[in-house]
Every structure is written in C-alpha cells, then in structure tokens.
Short mmCIF file of C-alpha atoms in Angstrom, two decimals:
data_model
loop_
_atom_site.label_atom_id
_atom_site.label_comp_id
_atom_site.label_asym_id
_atom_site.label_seq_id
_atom_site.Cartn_x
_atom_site.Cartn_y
_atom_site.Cartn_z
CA UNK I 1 2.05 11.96 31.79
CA UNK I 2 0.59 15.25 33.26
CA UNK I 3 -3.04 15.13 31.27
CA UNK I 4 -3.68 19.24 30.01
CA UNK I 5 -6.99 20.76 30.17
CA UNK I 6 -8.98 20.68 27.10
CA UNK I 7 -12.72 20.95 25.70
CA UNK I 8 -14.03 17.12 25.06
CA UNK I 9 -16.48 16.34 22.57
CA UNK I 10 -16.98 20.01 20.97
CA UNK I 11 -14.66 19.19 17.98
CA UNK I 12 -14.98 16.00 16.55
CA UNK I 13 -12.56 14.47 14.93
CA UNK I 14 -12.21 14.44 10.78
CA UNK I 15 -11.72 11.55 8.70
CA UNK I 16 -8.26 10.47 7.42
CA UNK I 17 -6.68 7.26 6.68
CA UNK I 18 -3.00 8.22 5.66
CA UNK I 19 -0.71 10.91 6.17
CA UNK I 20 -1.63 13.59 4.30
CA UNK I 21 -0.19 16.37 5.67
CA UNK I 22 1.54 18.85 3.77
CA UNK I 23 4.55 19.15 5.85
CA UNK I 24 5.36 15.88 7.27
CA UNK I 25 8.15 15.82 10.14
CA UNK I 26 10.06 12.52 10.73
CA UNK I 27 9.55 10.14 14.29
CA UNK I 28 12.51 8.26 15.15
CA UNK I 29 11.06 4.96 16.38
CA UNK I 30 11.96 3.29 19.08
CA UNK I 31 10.83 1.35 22.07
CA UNK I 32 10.45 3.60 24.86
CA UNK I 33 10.48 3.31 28.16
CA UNK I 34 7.78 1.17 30.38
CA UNK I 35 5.78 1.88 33.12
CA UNK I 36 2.54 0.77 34.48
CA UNK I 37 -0.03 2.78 32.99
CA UNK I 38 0.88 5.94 30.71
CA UNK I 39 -1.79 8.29 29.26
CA UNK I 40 -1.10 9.14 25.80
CA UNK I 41 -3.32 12.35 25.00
CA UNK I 42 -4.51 12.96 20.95
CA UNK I 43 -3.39 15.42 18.99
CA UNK I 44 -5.47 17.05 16.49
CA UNK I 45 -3.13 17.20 12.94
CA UNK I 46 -4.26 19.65 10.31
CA UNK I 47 -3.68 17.46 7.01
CA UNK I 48 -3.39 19.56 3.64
CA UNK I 49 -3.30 23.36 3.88
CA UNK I 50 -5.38 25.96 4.67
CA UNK I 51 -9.12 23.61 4.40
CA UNK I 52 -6.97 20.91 6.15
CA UNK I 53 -8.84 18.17 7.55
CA UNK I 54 -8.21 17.37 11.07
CA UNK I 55 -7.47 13.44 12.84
CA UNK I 56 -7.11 12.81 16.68
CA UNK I 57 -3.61 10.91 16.57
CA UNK I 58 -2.12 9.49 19.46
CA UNK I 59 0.93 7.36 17.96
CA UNK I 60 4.03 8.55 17.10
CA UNK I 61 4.26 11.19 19.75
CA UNK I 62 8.16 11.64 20.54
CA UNK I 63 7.89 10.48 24.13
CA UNK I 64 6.47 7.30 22.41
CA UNK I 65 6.63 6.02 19.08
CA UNK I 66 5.55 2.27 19.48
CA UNK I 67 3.94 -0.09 20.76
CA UNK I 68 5.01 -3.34 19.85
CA UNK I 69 5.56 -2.99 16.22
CA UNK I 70 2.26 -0.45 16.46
CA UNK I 71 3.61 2.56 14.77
CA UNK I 72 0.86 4.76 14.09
CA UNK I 73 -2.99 5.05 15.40
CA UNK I 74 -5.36 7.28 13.65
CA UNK I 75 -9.29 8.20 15.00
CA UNK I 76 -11.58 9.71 12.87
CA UNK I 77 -15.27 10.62 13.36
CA UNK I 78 -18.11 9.68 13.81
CA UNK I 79 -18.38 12.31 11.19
CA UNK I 80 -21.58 12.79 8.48
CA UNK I 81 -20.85 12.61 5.40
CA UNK I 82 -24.22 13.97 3.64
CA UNK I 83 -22.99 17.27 4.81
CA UNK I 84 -19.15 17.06 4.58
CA UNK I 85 -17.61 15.66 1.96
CA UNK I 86 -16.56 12.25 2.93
CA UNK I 87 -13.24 10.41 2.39
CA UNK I 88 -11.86 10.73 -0.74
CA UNK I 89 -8.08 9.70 -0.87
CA UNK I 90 -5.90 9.60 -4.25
CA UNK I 91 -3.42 7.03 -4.82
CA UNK I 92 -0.34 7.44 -2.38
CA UNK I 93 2.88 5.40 -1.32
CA UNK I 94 3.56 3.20 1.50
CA UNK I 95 6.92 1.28 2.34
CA UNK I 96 7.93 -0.92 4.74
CA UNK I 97 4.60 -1.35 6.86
CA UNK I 98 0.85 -3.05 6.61
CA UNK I 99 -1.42 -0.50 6.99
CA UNK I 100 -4.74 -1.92 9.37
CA UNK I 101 -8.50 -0.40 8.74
CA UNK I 102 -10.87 -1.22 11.29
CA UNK I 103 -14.12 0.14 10.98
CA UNK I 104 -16.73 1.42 13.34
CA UNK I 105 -19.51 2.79 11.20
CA UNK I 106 -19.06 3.74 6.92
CA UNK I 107 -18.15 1.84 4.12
CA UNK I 108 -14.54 2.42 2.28
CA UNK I 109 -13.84 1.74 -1.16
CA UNK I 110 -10.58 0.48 -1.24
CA UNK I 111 -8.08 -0.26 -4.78
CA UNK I 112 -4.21 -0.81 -4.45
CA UNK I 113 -1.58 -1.46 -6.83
CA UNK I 114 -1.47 -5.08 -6.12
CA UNK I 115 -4.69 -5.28 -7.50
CA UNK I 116 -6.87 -5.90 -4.79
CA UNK I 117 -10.53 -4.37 -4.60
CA UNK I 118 -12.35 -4.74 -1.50
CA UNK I 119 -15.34 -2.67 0.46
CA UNK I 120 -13.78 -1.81 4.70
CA UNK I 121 -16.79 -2.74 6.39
CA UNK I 122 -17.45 -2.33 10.38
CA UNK I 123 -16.23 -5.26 12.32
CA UNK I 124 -14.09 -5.97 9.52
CA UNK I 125 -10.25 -6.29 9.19
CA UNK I 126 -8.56 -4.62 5.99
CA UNK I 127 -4.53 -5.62 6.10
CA UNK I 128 -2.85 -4.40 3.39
CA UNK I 129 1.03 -5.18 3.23
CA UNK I 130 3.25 -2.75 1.84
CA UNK I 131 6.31 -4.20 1.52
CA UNK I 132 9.04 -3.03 -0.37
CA UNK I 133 6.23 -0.66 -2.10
CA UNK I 134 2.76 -0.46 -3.02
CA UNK I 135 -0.15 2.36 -3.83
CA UNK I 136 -3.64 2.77 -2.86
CA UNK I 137 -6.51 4.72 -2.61
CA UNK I 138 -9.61 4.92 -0.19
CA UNK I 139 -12.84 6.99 -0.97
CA UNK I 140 -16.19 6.75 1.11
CA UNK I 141 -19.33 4.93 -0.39
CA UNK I 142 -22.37 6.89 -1.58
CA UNK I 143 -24.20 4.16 0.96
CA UNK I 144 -21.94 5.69 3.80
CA UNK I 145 -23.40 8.01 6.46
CA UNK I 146 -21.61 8.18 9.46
CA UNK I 147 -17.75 7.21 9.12
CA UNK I 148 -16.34 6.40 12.02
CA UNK I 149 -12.93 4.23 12.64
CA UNK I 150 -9.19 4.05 13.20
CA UNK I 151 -6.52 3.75 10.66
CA UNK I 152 -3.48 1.81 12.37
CA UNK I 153 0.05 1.32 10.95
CA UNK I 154 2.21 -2.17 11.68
CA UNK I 155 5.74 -1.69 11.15
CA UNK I 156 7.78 -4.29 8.90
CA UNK I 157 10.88 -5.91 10.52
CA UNK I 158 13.92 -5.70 8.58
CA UNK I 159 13.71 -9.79 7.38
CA UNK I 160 9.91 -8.53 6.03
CA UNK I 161 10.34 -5.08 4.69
CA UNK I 162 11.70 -5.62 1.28
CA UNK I 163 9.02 -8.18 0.31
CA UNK I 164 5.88 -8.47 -1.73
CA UNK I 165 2.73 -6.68 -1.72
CA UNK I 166 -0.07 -8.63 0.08
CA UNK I 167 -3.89 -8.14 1.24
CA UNK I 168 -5.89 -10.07 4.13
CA UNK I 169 -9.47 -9.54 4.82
CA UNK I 170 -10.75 -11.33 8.04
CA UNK I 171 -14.47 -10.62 9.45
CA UNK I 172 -13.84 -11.62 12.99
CA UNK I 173 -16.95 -13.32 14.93
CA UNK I 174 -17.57 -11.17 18.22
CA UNK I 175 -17.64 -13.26 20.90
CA UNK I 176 -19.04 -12.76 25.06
CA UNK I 177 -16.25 -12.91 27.83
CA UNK I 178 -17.18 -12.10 31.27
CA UNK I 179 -19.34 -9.33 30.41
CA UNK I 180 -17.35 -7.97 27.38
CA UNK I 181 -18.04 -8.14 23.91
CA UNK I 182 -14.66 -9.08 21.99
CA UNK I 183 -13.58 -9.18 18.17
CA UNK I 184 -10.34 -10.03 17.60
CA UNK I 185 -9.04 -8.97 14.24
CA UNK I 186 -5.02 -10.08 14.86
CA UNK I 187 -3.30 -12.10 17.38
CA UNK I 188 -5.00 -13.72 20.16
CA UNK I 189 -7.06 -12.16 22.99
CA UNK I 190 -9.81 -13.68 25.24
CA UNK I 191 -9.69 -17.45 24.22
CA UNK I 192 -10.16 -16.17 20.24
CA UNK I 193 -7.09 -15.89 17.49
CA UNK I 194 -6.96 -14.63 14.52
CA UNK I 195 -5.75 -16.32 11.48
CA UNK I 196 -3.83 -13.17 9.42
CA UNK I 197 -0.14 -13.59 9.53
CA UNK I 198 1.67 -11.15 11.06
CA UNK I 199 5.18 -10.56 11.15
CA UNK I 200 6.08 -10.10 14.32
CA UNK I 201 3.74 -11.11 17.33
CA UNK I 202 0.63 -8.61 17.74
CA UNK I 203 -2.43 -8.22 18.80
CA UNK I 204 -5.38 -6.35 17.77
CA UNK I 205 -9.21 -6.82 19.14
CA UNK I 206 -12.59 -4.25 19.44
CA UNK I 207 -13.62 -4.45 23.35
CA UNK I 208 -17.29 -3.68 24.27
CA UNK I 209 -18.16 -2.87 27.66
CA UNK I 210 -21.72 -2.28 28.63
CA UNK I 211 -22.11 0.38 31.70
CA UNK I 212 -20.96 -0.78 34.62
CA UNK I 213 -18.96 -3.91 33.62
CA UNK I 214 -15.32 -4.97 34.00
CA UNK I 215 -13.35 -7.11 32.00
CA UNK I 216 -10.23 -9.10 32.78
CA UNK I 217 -7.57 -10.63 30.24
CA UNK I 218 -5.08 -12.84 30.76
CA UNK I 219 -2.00 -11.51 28.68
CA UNK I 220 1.45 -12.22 27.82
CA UNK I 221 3.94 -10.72 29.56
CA UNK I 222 6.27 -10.20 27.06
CA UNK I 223 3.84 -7.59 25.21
CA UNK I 224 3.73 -4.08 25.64
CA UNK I 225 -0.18 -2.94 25.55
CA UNK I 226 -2.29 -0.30 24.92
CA UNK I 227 -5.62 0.73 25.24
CA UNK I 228 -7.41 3.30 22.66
CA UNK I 229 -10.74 5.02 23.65
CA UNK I 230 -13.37 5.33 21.36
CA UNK I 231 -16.53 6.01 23.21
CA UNK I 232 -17.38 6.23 27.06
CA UNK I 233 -15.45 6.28 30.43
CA UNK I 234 -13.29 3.69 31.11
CA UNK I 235 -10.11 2.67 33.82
CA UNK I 236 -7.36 0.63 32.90
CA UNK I 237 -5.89 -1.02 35.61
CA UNK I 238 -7.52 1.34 37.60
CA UNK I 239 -6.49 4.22 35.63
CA UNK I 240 -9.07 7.22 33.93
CA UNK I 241 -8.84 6.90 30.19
CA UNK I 242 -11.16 9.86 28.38
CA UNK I 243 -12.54 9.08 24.98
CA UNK I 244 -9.81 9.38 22.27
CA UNK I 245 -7.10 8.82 24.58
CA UNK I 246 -4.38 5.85 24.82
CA UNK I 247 -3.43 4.25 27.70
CA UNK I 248 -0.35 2.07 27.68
CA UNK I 249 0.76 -0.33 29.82
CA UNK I 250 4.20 -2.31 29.67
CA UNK I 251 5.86 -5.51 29.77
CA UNK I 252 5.71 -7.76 32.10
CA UNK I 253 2.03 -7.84 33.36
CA UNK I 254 -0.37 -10.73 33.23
CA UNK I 255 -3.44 -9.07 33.01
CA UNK I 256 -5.23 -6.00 31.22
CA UNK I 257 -7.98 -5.08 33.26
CA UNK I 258 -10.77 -2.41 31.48
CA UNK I 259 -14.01 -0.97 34.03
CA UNK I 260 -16.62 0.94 32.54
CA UNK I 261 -16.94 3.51 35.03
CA UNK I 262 -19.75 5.60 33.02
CA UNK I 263 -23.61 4.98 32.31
CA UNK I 264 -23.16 4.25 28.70
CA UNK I 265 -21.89 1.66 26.82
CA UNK I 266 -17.74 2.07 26.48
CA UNK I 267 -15.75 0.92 23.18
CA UNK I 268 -11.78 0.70 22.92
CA UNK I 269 -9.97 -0.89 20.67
CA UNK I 270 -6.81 -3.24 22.45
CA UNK I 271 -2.96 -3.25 21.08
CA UNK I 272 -0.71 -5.08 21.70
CA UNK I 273 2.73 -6.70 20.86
CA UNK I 274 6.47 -7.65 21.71
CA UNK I 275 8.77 -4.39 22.02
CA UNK I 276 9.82 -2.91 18.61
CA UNK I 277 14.00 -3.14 19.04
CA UNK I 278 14.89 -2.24 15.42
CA UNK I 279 15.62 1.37 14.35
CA UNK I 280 13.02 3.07 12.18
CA UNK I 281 12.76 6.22 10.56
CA UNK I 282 9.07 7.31 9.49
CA UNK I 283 8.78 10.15 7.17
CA UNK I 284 5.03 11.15 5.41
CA UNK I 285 3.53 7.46 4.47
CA UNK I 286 7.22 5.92 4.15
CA UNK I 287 9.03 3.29 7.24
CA UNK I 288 12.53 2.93 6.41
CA UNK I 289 15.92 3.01 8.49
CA UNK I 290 18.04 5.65 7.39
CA UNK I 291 17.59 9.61 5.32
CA UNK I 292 18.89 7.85 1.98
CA UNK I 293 16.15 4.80 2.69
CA UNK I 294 13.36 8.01 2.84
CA UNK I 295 14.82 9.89 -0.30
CA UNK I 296 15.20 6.89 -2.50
CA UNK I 297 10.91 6.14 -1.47
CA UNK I 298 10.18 9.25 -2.64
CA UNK I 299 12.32 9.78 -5.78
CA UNK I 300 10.75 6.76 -6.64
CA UNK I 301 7.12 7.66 -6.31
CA UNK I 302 7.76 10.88 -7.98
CA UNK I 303 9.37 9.12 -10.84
CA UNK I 304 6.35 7.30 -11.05
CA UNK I 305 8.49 3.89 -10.81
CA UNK I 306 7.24 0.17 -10.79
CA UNK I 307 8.28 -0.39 -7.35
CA UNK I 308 4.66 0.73 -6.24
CA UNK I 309 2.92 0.05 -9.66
CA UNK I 310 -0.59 1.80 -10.24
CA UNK I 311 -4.01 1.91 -8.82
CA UNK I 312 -7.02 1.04 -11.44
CA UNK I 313 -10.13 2.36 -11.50
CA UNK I 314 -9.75 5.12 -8.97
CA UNK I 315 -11.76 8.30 -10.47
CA UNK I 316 -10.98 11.28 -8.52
CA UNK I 317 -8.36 14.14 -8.55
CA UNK I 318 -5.56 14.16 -8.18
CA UNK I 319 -4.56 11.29 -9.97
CA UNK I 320 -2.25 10.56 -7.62
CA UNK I 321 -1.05 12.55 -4.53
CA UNK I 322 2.98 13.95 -4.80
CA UNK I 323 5.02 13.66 -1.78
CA UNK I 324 5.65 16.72 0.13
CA UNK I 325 9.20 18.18 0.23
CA UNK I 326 11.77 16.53 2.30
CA UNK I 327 12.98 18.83 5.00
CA UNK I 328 16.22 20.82 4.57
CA UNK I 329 17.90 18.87 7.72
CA UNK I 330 18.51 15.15 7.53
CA UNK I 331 16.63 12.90 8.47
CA UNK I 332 18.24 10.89 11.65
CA UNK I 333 16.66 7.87 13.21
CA UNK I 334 16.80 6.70 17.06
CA UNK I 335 19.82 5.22 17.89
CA UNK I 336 20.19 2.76 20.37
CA UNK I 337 22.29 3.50 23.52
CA UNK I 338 26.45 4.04 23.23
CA UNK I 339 28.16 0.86 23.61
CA UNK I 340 25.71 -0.66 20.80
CA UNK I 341 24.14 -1.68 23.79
CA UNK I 342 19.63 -1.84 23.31
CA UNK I 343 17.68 -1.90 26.65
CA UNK I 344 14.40 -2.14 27.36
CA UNK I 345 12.66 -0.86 31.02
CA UNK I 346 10.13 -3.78 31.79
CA UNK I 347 8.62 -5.21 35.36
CA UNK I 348 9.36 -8.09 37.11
CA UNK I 349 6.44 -10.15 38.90
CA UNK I 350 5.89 -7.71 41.67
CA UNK I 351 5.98 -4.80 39.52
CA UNK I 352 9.69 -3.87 40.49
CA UNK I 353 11.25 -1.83 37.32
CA UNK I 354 14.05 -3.89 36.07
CA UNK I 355 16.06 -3.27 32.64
CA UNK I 356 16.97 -5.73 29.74
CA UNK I 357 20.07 -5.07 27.87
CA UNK I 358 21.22 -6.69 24.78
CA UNK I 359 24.80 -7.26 24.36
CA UNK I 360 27.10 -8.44 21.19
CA UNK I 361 27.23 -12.19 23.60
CA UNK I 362 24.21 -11.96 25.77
CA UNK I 363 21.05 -10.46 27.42
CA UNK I 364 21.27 -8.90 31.06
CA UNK I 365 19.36 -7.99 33.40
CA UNK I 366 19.69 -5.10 35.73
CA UNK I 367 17.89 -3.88 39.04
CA UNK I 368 18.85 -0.23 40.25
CA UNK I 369 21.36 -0.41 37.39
CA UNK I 370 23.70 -3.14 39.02
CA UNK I 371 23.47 -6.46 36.47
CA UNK I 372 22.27 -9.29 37.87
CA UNK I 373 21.47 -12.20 35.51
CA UNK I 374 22.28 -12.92 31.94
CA UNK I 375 21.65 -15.21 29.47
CA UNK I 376 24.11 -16.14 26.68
CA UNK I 377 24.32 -16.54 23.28
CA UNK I 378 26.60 -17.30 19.95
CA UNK I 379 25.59 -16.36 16.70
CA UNK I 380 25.68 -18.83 13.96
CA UNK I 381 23.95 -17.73 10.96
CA UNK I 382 20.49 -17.43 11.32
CA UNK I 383 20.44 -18.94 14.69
CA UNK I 384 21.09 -18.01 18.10
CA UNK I 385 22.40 -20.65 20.01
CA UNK I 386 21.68 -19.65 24.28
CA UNK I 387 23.71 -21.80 25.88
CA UNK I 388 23.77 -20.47 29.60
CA UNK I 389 21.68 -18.50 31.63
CA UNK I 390 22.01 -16.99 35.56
CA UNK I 391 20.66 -14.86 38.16
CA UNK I 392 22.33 -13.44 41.34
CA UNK I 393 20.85 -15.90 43.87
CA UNK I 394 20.01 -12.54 46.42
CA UNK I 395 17.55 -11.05 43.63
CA UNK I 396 16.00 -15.13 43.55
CA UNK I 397 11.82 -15.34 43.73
CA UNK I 398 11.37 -12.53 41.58
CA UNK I 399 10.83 -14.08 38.60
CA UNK I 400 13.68 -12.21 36.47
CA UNK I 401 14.69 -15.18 34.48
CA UNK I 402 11.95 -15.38 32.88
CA UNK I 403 11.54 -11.77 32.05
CA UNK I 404 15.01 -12.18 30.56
CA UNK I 405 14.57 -15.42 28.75
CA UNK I 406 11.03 -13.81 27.20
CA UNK I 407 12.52 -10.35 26.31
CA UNK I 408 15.73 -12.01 25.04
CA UNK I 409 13.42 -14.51 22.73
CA UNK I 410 11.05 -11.84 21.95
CA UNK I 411 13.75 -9.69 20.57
CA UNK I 412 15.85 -12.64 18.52
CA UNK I 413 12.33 -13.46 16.97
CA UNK I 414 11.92 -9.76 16.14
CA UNK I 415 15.84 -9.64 14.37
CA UNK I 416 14.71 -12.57 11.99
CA UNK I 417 16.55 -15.03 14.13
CA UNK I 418 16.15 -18.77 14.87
CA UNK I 419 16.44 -19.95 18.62
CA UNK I 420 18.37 -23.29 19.54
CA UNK I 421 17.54 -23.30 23.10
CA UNK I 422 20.97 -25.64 24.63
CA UNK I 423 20.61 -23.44 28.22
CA UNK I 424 18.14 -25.87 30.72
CA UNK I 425 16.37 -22.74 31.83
CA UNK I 426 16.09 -22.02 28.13
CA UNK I 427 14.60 -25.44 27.17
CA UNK I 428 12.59 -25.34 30.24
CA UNK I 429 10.73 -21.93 29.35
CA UNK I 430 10.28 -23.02 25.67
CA UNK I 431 8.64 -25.93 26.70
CA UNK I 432 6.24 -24.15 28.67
CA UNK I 433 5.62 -21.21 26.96
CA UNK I 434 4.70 -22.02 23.08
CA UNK I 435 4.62 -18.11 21.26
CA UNK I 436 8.30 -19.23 19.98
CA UNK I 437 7.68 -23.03 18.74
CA UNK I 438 7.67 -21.91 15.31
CA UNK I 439 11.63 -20.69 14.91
CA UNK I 440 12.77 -23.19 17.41
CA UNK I 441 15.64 -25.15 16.11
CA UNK I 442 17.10 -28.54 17.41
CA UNK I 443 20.78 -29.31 18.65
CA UNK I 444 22.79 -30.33 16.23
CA UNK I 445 25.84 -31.85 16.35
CA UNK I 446 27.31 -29.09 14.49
CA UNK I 447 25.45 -26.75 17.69
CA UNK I 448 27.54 -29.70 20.16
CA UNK I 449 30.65 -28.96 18.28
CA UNK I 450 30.61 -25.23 18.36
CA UNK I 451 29.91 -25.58 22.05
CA UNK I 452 32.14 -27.70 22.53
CA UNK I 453 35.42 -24.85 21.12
CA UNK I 454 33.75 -22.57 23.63
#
C-alpha cells in the first residue's frame, strides 16, 4: 500500500469508543487478500456534526475489513481531559459483536443493559458481548487525566450471534520475553493465554519494546496478524510502521518479528486470528448479514424494544443516542466469489502465494491458479466428515497440505462445525497440532457406514 504524505504528531487523535458518527456508511466484510506485510494508514473520522470529535481508525477500510474476526480498531489520545471535555457516551446499540476496551492511560465508567458496572482500567481487558442485542454507555472518571487507548470490535460468527449478553474482565499479568514486555488480554502469545472465551480463535496482547530491542514470536500459521502502533518507531518483519499505523501480515507465517528502530520506548498492540469466511454487513454500531438484518436493529432500538433492555444509572444527555438514518441505497454485503466458491490468498512455507478454495465437497488448493491438492469432505449435520486428502506429487516439499488441512479446519471451526478427521493426513495433523481438539469428533460407525455408500 503506497503510504501518502502527511503531518505526524500535530493532531492528536480524540477520544471515541463507538461509532458515533452522524452519517454512518456500511463495510462489507470480508477476508481480503494476503500478503506479507501491508501498511494500513489511519483515518481521522469526524463523529457527530459540526464540533465532531475526531478518532484515528484503521479497520474497516474497504481494501480491508478484517482481520481474523477483528472488525474494527479505534485509537484515541493521549488526550487531557481537564481541558477538553472527556468521554462522555449515552447509551447506544450493539448487535452481533463483543466490543474490546483496552486501556493505556484514563479510567472509563462503564454500565450496560445486562447489568454489569465496571471501571476500564490500563492494562485491563473490558469484553462485553453483544449478542443478539445489548446497550451501554462509557463516560470518563473525574480521577481521569490523560485518556489514552483503543476501542476494538470482535465479530460474532453466525452459531454465536443470536445469543446472550455477556461481560469478562481479565487484568492480564505483564510478563518479560526476550526483551519485550507482553500482556496478553485474549488468546495466547509468548508462552501466556488468556482465559476469556472467545468465539472463534483470536488473539490480543500489549507489546513493549524498549529502544533498541527486537522481539520474536512464534505464531500460528493459520492466523492472519496485525500490528497497531501506538507510540515509537517500529519494523515488522522488517517493515517501517509509523505511530498509529497497522501493519498486517497473513497466513501462513511462523513468526511475527517487531524491532524498535527509534530511541524511545515503542508500544503496539498485536491482533491476531483465523480468517473471517462468513459474510458481514456493518452498519453504525450494528454486525449483521443482510439490509433487512440492519433495518430490523435499528427499528428496534428506536422502538425502544427489550431486545437491548436499558442502561441504569447513566446521568448524562441524551438519554440515549438515536440511530442515524439508514441510507437511501441498500445495504449489500460482500459476496463470496461466483460459483459459491470462498478463497482465501495465503503462503506456503517458502512464502510462495498459494490460494484456498472452499467447495460444496472439498477444500483446494491452487498455485498460479492451476489446483493442485484437495481435501474432502461430507456434511452430516453438524459435522464434517474429511475423508481424503492429496497433493500433486510435482508441487511435494512445500508444505501445502498442511496449509490446506489448517485453512480447511480453521474455516469448518469458524461455520460452527464439528471435525471427524477419517483422512490419515487429517488425523495426523490433528494429532499434532491441538487449536482444534475441542470440536473433534470420533468415528462412528454411523461415520464407517456413510463412508462406506460413498
């Protein structure tokens, strides 16, 4: 991504942590395309007329919308609050996500509708689970001088979306790794994991670098990952990242490697997760997967309706904010490609671009378009049952079974599925890699029977 020349550090950023603007346009979702490091440059978004306050956003742009299930990342500040007036947030909707607050400086006051209370404190993970609805508010502490943080949006897979409201608080412990200072807040990053559920595999961690120092993770493969600049100069995988900037990198690499590169201390905070395959459609604070899902969200809020109850306690005005006018067009989400064919660009173990496809029988894998492997599949019911799996002996050492088995588990995990691994290469990469022990199902002899009519 060609970088454009702009004036660092003369505007800082505002404080936000929702979508507030007035005139919200839609992002059609999707995994995009993966290379090996991609600069994703903020944008500065004007939220709620003519005083508008302003946040450095650098997900959903419409060259890329996700990473992992990573919908939406947020920077504000540092910004003082004894002479601006702080954060101060009415009651407003969400659907269909969990909405992450991570904290560098400040103190939030946060109330929802599910009737949780709870202070967002630095180093501190807020998780609040939307559901099939829910309503909160967020308002700065009097105690609060500098606020300074990111507001981060997980979306919901489609088995998730329509349940309960839920809230996890988790105070990571930092720990030291080669040089690096490390909090992870979800997943697992660094020899640390979090507890907090999540619904599809993330990850989520604070990096410290002091000057000078380099830091290198170990990572799965099958996550995309990105790399959000707070403070400093930093390289990922060798490549410049300027403060409030996110660098991506894609699937298939082993390691995530951050350098200080400046003479002050650098902070990022580290994304990650599987590739996001289902279609979404995100309109003002609402996820959902089609125009009707959008204007039923909001003709709901406006009706004031029990599907996101009410926030107690919260003293400010509005009461509650009202959701902006829906555009005059429809709303369309990202489809995936003719055919009903989904692929996914990842790399194999040298780096060489090769593309996943899912099929209605099987995964392939292509290099310079021309398939070479597959691995495949029957349905039956909540389980897929992969049965056989091959690669074109010519494209052998290259490792693309298992970036096929790994993207084609990744995405059966992500469609709410249950794997019954029958295929030997299957079983073999199961057994060795353990992200996918929890929906693994045994052969049955009902699975030996239904092979069997094959």
């Amino acid at each position: 991504m060609v970088r454009s020349e702009r004036d660092d550090g003369t505007q800082p950023g505002r404080r936000i942590v929702s979508n507030l603007e007035a005139e919200p346009v839609e992002y059609d979702c999707a995994a995009g395309p993966s290379t090996r490091i991609e600069i994703l440059e903020p944008r500065e978004v004007p939220l709620g007329g003519p005083r508008a306050m302003l946040v450095r956003r650098t997900l959903p742009q419409r060259d890329r919308s996700l990473v992992g299930a990573w919908c939406f990342a947020d920077h504000y500040g540092p910004e003082d609050v004894r002479t601006h007036a702080g954060m101060d947030v009415a009651p407003h909707p969400h659907t269909g996500l969990q909405t992450v607050s991570w904290l560098f400086s400040g103190e939030i006051e946060h109330r929802d509708s599910h009737g949780v209370h709870a202070m967002v404190r630095p180093g501190e993970l807020n998780l609040m689970t939307a559901g099939a609805g829910i309503c909160h508010s967020e308002v700065s502490t009097p105690a609060t001088t500098i606020l300074h943080g990111v507001q981060l949006w997980v979306a919901l897979p489609d088995a998730a979306r329509h349940g309960p409201r839920n809230f996890d608080h988790y105070a990571p412990q930092p720990v030291s790794y080669s040089g690096a200072t490390v909090s992870v807040f979800l997943g697992t990053l660094a020899g640390q994991q979090s507890p907090v559920h999540t619904h599809t595999p993330l990850l989520g961690a604070q990096v410290d670098l002091p000057a000078g120092a380099a830091v290198e993770f170990d990572v799965d493969p099958t996550f995309e990952h990105a790399v959000l600049l707070d403070q400093g100069a930093l390289t990922v995988a060798d490549t410049p990242v300027r403060p409030y900037e996110l660098a991506y990198q894609g699937v298939g690499s082993v390691r995530l490697t951050l350098t200080n590169t400046g003479t002050e201390p650098a902070r990022a905070v580290v994304l990650g997760g599987t590739p996001f395959t289902e279609e979404l459609l995100m309109w003002w604070n609402f996820v959902g997967r089609s125009h009707e899902d959008i204007v039923e969200y909001r003709n709901q809020w406006q009706a004031e309706s029990e599907q996101f109850g009410e926030v107690l306690g919260y003293q400010g005005e509005p009461a509650r904010l009202p959701a902006p006018p829906l555009p005059t067009t429809r709303l369309v989400p990202r489809k995936p490609p003719t055919g009903g064919k989904a692929s996914v660009m990842l790399t194999d173990k040298n780096g060489e671009p090769v593309e996943v496809t899912q099929e209605a029988d099987r995964f392939s894998i292509a290099v310079d378009g021309k398939s070479v492997g597959l691995t495949a599949f029957i349905e039956h019911g909540e389980q897929r049952v992969f049965y056989h799996t091959e690669i074109d002996p010519a494209f052998g050492g290259r490792g693309l079974a298992s970036v096929l088995i790994a993207q084609a588990l990744a995405t059966t995990r992500q469609q709410g599925k249950r794997i019954v691994a029958v295929c030997p290469m299957v079983k073999a990469y199961v057994e060795k890699h353990h992200d996918f022990d929890d929906i693994l199902d045994p052969r049955t002899p009902e699975i030996v029977e239904l092979l069997r009519r094959l």
